[in-house]
Short mmCIF file of N, CA and C in Angstrom, two decimals:
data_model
loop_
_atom_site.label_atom_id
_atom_site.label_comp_id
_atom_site.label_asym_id
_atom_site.label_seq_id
_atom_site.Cartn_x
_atom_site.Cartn_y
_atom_site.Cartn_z
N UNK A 344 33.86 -2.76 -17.91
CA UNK A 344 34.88 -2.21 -18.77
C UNK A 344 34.27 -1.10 -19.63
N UNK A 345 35.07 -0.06 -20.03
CA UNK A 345 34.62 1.11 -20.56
C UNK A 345 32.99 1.29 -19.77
N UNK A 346 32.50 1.71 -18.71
CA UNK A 346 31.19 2.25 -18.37
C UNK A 346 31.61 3.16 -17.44
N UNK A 347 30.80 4.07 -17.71
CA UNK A 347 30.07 5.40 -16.40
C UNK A 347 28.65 6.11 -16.45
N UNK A 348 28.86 6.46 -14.78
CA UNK A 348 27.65 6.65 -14.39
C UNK A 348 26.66 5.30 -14.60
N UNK A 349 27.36 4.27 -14.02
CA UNK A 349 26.00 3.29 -13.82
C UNK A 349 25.93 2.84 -12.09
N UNK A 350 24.77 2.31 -12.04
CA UNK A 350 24.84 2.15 -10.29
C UNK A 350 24.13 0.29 -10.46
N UNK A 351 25.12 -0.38 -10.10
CA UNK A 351 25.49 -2.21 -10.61
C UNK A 351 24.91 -2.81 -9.03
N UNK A 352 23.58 -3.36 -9.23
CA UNK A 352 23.90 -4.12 -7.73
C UNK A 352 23.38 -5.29 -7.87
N UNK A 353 24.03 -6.37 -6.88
CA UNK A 353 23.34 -7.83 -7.32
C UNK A 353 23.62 -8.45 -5.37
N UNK A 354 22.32 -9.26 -5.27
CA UNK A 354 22.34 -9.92 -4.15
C UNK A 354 23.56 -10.89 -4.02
N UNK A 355 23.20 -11.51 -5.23
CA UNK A 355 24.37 -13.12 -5.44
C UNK A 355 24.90 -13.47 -6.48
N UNK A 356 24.80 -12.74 -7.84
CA UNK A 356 25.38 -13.12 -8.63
C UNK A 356 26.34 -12.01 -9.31
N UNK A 357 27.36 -12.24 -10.37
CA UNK A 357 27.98 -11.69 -10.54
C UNK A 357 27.86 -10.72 -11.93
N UNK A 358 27.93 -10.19 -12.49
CA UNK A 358 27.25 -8.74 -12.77
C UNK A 358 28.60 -8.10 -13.76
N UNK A 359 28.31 -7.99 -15.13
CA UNK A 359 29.91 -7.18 -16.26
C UNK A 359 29.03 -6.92 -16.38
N UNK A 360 29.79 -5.81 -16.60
CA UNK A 360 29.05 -4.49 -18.24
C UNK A 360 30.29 -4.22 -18.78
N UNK A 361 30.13 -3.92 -20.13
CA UNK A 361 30.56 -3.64 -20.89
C UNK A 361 30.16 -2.32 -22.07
N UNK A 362 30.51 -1.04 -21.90
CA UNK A 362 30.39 -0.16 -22.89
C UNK A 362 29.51 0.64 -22.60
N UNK A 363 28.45 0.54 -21.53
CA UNK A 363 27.20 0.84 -21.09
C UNK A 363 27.27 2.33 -20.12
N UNK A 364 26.61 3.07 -20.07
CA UNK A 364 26.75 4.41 -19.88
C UNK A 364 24.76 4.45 -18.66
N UNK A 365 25.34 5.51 -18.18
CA UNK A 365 23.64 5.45 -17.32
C UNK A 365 22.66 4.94 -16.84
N UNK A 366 23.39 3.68 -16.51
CA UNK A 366 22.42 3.02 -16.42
C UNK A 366 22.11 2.30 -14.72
N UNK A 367 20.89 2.07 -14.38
CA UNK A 367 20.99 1.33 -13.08
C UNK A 367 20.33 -0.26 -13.56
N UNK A 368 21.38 -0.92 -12.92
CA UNK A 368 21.05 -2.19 -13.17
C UNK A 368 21.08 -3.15 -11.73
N UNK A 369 20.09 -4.08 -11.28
CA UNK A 369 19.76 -4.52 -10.11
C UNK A 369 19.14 -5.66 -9.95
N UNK A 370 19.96 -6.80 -9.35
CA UNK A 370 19.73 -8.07 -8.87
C UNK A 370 19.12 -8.29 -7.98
N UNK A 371 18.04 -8.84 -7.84
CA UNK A 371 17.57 -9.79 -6.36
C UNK A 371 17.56 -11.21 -6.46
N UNK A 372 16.91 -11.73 -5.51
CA UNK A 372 16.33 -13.59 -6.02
C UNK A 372 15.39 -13.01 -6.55
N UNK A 373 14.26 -12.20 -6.61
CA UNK A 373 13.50 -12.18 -7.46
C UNK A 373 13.02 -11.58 -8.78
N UNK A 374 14.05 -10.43 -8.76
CA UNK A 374 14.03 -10.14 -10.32
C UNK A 374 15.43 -9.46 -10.90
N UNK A 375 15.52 -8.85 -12.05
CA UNK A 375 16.56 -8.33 -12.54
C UNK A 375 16.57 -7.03 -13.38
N UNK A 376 16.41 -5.86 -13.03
CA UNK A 376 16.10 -4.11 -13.43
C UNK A 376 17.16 -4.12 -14.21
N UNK A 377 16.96 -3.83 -15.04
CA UNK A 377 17.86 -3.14 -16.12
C UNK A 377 16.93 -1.48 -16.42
N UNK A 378 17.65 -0.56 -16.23
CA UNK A 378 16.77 0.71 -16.68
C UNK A 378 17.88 1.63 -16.90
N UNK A 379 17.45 2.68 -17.67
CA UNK A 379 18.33 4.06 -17.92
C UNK A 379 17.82 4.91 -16.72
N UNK A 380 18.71 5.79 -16.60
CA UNK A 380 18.85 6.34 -15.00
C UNK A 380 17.89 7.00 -15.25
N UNK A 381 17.60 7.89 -16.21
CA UNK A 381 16.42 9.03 -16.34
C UNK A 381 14.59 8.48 -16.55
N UNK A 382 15.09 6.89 -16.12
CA UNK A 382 13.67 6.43 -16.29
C UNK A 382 13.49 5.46 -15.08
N UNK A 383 14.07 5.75 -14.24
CA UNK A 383 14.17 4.39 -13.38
C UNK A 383 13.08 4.93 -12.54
N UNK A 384 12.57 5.97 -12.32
CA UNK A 384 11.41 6.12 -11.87
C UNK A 384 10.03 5.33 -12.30
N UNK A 385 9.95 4.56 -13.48
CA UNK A 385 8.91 4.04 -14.01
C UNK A 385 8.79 2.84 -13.87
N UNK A 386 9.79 2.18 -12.64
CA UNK A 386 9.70 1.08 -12.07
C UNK A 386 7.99 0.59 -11.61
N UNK A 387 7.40 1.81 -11.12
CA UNK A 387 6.03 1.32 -10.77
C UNK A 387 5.33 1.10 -11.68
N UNK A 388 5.65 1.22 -13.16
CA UNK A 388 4.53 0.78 -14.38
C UNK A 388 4.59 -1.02 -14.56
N UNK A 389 6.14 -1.01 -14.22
CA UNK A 389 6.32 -2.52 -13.94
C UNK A 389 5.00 -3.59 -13.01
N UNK A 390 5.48 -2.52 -11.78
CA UNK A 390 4.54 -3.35 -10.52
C UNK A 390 2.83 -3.08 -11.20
N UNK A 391 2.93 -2.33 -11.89
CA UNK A 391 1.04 -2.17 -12.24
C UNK A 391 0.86 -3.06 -13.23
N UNK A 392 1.75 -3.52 -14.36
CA UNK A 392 2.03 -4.37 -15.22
C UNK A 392 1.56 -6.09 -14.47
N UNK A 393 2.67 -5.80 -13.32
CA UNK A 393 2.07 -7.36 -13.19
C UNK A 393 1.18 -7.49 -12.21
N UNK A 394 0.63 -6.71 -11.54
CA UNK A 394 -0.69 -6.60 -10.72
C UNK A 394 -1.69 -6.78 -11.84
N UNK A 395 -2.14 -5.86 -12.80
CA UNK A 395 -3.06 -6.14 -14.11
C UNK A 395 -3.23 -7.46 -14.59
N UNK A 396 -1.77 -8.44 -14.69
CA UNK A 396 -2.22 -9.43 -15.48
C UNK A 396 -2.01 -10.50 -14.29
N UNK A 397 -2.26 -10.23 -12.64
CA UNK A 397 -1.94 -11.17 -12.27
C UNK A 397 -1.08 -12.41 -11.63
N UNK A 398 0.40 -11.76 -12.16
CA UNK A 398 1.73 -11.76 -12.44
C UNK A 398 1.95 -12.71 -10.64
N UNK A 399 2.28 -14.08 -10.84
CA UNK A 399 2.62 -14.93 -9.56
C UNK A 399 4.12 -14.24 -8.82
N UNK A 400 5.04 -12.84 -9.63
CA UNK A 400 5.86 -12.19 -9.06
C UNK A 400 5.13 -10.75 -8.51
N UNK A 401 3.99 -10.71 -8.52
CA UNK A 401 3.53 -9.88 -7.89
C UNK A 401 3.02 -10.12 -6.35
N UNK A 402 2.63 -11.35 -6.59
CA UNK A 402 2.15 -12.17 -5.60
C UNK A 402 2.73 -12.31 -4.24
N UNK A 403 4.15 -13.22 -5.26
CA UNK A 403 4.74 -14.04 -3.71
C UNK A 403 6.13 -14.04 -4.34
N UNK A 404 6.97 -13.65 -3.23
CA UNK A 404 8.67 -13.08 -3.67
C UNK A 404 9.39 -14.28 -3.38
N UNK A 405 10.49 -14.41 -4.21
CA UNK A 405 11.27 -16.02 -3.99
C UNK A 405 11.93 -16.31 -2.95
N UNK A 406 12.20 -14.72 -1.83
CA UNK A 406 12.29 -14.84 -0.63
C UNK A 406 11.36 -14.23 0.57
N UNK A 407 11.13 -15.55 1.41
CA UNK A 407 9.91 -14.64 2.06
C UNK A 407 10.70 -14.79 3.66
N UNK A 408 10.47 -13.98 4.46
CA UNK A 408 10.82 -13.49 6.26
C UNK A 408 9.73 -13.62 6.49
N UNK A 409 9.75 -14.39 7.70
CA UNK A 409 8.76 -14.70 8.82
C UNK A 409 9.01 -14.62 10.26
N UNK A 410 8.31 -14.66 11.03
CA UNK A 410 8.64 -14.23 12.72
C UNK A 410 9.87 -15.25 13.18
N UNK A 411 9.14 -17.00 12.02
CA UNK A 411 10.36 -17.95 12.82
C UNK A 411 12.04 -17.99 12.03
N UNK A 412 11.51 -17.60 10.83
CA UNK A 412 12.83 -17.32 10.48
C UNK A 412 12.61 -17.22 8.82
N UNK A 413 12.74 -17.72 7.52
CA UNK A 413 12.79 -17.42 6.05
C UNK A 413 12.58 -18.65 5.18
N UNK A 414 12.09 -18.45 4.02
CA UNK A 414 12.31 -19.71 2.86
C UNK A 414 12.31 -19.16 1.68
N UNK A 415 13.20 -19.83 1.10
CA UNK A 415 13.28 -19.22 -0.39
C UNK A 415 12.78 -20.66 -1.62
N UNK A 416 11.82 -19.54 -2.46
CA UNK A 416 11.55 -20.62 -3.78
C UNK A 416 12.42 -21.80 -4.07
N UNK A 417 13.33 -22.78 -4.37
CA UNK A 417 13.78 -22.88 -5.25
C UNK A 417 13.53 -23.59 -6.70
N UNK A 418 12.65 -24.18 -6.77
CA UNK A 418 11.21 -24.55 -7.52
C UNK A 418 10.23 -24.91 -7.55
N UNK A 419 9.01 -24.93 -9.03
CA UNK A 419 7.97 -25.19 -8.31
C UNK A 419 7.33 -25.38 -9.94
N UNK A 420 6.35 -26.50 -10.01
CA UNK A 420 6.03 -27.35 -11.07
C UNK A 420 4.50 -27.19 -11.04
N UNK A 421 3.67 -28.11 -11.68
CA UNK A 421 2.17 -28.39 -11.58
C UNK A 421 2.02 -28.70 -10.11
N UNK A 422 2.59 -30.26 -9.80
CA UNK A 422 2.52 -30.74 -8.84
C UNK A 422 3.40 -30.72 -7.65
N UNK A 423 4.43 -29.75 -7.32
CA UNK A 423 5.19 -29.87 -6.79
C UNK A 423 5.78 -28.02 -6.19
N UNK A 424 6.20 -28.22 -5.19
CA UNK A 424 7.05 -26.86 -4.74
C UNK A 424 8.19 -27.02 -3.61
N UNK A 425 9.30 -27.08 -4.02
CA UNK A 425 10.67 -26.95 -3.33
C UNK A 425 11.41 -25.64 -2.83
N UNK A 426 11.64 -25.96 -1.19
CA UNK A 426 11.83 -24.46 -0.99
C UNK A 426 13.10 -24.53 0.40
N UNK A 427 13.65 -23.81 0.03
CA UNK A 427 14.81 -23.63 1.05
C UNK A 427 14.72 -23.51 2.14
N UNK A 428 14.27 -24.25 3.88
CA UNK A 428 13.83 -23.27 5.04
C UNK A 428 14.43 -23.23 5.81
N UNK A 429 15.07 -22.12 6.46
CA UNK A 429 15.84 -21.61 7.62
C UNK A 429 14.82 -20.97 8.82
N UNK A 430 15.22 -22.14 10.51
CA UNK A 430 13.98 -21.64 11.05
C UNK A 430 15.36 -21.46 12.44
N UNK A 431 15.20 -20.26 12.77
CA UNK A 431 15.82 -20.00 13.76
C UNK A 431 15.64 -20.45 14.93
N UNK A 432 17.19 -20.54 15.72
CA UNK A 432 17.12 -20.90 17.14
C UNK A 432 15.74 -20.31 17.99
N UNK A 433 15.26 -21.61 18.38
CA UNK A 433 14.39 -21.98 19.64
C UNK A 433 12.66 -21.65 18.78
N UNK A 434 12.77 -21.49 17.57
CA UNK A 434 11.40 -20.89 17.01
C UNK A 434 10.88 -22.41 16.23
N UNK A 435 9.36 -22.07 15.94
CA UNK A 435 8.94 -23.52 15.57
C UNK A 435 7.72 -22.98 14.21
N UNK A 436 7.65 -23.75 13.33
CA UNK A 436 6.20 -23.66 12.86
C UNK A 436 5.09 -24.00 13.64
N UNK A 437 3.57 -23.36 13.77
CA UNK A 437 3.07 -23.67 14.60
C UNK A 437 2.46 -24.76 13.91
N UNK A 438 1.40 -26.04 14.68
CA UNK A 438 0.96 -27.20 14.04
C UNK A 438 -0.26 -27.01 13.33
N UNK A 439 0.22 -27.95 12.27
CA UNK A 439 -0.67 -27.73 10.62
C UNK A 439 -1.26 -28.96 10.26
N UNK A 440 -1.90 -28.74 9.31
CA UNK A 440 -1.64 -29.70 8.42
C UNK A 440 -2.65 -29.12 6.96
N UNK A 441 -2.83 -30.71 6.29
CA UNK A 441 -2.96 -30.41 4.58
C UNK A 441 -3.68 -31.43 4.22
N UNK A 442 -4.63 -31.18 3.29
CA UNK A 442 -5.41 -31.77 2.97
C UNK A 442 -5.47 -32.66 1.25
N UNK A 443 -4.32 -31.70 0.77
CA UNK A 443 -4.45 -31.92 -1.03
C UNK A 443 -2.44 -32.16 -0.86
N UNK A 444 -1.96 -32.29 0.00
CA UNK A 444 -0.48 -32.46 -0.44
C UNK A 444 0.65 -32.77 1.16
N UNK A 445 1.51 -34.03 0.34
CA UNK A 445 2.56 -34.49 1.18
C UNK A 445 3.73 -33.49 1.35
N UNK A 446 4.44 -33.22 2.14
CA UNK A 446 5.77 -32.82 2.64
C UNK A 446 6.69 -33.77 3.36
N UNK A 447 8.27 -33.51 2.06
CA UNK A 447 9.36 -34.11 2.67
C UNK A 447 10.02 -33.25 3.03
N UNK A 448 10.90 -33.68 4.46
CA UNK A 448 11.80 -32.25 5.11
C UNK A 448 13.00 -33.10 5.07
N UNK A 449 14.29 -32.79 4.31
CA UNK A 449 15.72 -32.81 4.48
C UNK A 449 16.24 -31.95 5.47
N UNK A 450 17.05 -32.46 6.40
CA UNK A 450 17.82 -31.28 6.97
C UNK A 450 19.15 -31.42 6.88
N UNK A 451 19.58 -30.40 6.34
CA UNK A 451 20.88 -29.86 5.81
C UNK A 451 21.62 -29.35 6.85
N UNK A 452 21.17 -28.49 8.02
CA UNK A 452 22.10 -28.35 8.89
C UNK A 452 21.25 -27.90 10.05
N UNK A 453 21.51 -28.63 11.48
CA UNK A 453 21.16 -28.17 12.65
C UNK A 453 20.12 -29.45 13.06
N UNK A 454 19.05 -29.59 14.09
CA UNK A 454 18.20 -30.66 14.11
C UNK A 454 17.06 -30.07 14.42
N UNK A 455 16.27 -30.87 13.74
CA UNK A 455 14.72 -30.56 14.03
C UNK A 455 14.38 -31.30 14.81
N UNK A 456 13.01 -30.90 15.70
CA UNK A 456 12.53 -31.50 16.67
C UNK A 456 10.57 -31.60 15.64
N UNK A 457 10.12 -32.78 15.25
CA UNK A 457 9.11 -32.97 14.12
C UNK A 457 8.03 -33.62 15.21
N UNK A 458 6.92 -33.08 15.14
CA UNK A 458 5.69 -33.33 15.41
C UNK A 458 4.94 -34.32 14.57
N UNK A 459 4.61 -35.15 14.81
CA UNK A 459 3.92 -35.76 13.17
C UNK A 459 2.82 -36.42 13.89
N UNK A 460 1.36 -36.35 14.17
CA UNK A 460 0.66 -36.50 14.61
C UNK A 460 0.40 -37.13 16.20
N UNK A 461 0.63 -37.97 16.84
CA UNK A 461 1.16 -38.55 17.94
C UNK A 461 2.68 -38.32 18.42
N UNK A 462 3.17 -38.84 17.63
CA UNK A 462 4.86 -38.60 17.62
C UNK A 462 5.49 -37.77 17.71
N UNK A 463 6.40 -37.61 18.66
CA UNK A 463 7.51 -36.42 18.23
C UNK A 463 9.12 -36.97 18.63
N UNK A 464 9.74 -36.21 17.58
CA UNK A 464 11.12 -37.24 17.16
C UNK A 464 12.32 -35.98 16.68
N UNK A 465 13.60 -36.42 16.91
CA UNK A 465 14.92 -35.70 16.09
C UNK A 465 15.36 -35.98 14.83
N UNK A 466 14.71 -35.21 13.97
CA UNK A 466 15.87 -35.51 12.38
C UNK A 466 16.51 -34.36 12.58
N UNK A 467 18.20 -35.43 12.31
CA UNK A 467 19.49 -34.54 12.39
C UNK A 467 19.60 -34.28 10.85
N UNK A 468 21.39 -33.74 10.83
CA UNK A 468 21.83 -33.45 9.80
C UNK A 468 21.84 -34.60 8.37
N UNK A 469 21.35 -34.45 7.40
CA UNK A 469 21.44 -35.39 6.39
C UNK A 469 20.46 -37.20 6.26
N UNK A 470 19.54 -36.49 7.36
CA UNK A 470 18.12 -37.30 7.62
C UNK A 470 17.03 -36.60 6.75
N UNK A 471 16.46 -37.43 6.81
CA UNK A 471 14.96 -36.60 6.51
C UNK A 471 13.53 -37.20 6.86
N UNK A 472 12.33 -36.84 6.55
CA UNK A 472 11.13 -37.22 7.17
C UNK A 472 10.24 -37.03 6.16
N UNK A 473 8.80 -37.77 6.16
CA UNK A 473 7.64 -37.81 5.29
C UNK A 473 6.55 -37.55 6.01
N UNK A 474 5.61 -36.35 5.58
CA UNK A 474 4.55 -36.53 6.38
C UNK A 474 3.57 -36.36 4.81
N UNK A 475 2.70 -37.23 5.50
CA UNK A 475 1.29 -37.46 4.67
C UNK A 475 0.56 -36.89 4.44
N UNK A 476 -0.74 -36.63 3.55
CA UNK A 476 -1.65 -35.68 3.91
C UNK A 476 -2.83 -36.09 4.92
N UNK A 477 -3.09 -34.80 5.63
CA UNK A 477 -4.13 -34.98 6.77
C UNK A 477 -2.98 -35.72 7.47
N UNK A 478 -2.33 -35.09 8.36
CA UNK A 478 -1.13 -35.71 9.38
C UNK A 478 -0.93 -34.68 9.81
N UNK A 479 -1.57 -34.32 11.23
CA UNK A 479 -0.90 -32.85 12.00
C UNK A 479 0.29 -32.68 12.14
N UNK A 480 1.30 -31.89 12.03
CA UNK A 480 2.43 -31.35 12.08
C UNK A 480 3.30 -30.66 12.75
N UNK A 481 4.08 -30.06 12.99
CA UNK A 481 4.60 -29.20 13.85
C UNK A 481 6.26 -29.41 13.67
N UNK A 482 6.85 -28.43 13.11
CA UNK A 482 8.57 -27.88 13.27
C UNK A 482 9.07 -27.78 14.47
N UNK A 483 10.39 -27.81 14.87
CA UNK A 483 10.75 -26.72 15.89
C UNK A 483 12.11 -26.93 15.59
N UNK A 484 12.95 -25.97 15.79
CA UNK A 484 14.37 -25.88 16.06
C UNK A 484 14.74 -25.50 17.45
N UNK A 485 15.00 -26.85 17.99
CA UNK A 485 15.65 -26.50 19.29
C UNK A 485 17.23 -26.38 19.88
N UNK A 486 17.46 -26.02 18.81
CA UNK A 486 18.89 -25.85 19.06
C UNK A 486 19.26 -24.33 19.14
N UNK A 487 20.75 -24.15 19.07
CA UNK A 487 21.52 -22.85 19.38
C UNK A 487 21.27 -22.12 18.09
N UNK A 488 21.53 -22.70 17.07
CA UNK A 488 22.13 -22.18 16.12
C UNK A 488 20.96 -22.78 14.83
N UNK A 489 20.82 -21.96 13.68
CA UNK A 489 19.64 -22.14 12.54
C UNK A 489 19.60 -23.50 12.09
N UNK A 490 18.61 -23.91 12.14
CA UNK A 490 18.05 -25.18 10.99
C UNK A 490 17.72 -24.76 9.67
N UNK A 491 18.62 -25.41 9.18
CA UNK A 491 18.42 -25.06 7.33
C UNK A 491 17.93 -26.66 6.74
N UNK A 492 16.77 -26.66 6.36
CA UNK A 492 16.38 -27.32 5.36
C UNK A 492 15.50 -27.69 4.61
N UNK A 493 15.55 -28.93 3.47
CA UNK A 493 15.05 -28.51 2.39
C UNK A 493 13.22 -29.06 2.55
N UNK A 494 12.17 -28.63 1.90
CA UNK A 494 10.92 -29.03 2.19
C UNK A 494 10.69 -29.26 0.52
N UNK A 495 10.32 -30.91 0.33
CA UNK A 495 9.57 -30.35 -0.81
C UNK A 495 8.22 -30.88 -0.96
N UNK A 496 6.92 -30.21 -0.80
CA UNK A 496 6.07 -30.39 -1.26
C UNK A 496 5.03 -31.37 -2.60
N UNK A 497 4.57 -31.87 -2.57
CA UNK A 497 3.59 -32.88 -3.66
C UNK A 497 2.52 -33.07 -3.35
N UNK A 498 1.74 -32.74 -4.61
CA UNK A 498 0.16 -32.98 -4.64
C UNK A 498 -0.63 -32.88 -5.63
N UNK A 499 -1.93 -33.04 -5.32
CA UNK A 499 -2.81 -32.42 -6.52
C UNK A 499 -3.22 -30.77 -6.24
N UNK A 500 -2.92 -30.52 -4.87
CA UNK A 500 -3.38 -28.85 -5.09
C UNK A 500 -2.05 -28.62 -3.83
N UNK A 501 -1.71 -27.30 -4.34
CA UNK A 501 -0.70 -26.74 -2.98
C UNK A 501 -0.69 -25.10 -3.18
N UNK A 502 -1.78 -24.94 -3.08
CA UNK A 502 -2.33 -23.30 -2.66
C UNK A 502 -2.75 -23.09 -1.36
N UNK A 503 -1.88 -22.01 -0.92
CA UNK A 503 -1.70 -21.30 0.84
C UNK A 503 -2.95 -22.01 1.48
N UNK A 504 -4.48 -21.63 0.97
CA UNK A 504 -5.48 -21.96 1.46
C UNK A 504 -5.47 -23.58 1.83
N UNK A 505 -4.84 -24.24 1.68
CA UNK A 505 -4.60 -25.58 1.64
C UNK A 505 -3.81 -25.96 3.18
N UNK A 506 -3.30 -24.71 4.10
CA UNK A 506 -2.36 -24.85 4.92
C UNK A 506 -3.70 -24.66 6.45
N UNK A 507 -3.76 -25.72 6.61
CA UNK A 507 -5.00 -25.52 7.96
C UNK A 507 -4.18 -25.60 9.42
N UNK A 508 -3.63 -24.00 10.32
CA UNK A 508 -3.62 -24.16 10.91
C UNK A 508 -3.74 -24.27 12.32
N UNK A 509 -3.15 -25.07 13.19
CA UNK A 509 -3.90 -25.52 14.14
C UNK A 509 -3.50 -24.77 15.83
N UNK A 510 -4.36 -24.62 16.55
CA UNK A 510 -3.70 -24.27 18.05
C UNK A 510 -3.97 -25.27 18.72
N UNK A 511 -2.93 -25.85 19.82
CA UNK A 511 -2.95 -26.52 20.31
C UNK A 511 -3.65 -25.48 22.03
N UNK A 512 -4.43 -26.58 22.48
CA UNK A 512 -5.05 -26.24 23.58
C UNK A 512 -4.23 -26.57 24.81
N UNK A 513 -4.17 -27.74 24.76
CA UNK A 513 -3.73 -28.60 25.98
C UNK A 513 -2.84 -30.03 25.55
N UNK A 514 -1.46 -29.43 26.00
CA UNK A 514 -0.89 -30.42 25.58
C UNK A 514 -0.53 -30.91 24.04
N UNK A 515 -0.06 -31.79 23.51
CA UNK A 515 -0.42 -32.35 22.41
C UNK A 515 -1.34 -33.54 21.96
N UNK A 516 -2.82 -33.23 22.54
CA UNK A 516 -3.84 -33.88 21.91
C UNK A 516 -4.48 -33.77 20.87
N UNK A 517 -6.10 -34.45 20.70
CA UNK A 517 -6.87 -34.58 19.99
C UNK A 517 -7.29 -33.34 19.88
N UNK A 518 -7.15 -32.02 20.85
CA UNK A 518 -8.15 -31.14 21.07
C UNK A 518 -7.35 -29.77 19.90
N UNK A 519 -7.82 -29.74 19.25
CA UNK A 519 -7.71 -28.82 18.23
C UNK A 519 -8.69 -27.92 17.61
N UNK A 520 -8.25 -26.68 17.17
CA UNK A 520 -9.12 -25.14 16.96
C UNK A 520 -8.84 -24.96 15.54
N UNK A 521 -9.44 -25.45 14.51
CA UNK A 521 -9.42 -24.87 13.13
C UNK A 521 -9.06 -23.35 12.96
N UNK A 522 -7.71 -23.17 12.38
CA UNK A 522 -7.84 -21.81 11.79
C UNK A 522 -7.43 -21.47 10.52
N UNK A 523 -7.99 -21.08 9.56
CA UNK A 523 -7.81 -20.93 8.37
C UNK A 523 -6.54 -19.50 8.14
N UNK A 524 -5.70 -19.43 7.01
CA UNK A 524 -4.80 -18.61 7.03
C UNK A 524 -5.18 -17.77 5.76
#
């Protein structure tokens, strides 16, 4: 109401102004620009801002794309990290595992096909599964259509370096190739 010359954009949420003149203002999942048009060029003092101090939004974005498909943040504590995962038709995580932290997988929609060390099994819609630490792993969505669901993480450490993973040689055995990520 009463604004011009502003340029308003938001991924998902919904977005008034009121009275505001020149301005570009801009939503993602991961942050929120508010700037005057004649300065919006100085967006990169931002990104040097939090590169300098370190800044965990410099790091790692609350949505990340991958070959098998996406996950988004949706929180994350001392001990803990919850995250949204959508893994597209016929694609899989390749097999992992962890040394400092458990994972629970909800699935919200579609079925997973779960690796869990020996075993491999279907959690459908509104199931879910526990894997332990040090318990090889492995995703897959074998279906038509996306697997959406929820993972949440627990431990005493859950930093990337923590994610050991594995190629399978032959089959699904004992015979495994350490690869660090």
């Amino acid at each position: 109401h009463a604004c011009n010359d502003n340029y308003i954009y938001s991924e998902d949420m919904f977005i008034s102004a009121i009275g505001v003149s020149n301005l570009v203002i801009v939503q993602t999942t991961d942050a929120l620009l508010v700037a005057n048009k004649d300065t919006v060029q100085d967006v990169k003092k931002i990104v040097d801002y939090l590169k300098r101090n370190d800044r965990n939004e410099y790091k790692q974005h609350q949505e990340v794309f991958r070959p098998w498909g996406k996950y988004n943040v949706i929180d994350s504590g001392k001990n803990y990290l919850v995250r949204c995962i959508t893994v597209k038709p016929g694609e899989k995580f390749v097999a992992q595992m962890h040394h400092h932290r458990a994972e629970h997988w909800i699935v919200l929609s579609g079925t997973a096909r779960v690796t869990k060390g020996e075993q491999t099994y279907m959690v459908s819609e509104n199931e879910s599964t526990f894997i332990p630490p040090n318990t090889i792993h492995a995703l897959e969505n074998p279906g038509m259509t996306p697997l959406k669901l929820i993972e949440i993480q627990s431990g005493t450490y859950l930093g990337e370096d923590d994610i050991i993973r594995l190629e399978q040689r032959s089959g699904f055995s004992k015979e495994w190739t350490n690869e660090r990520s």
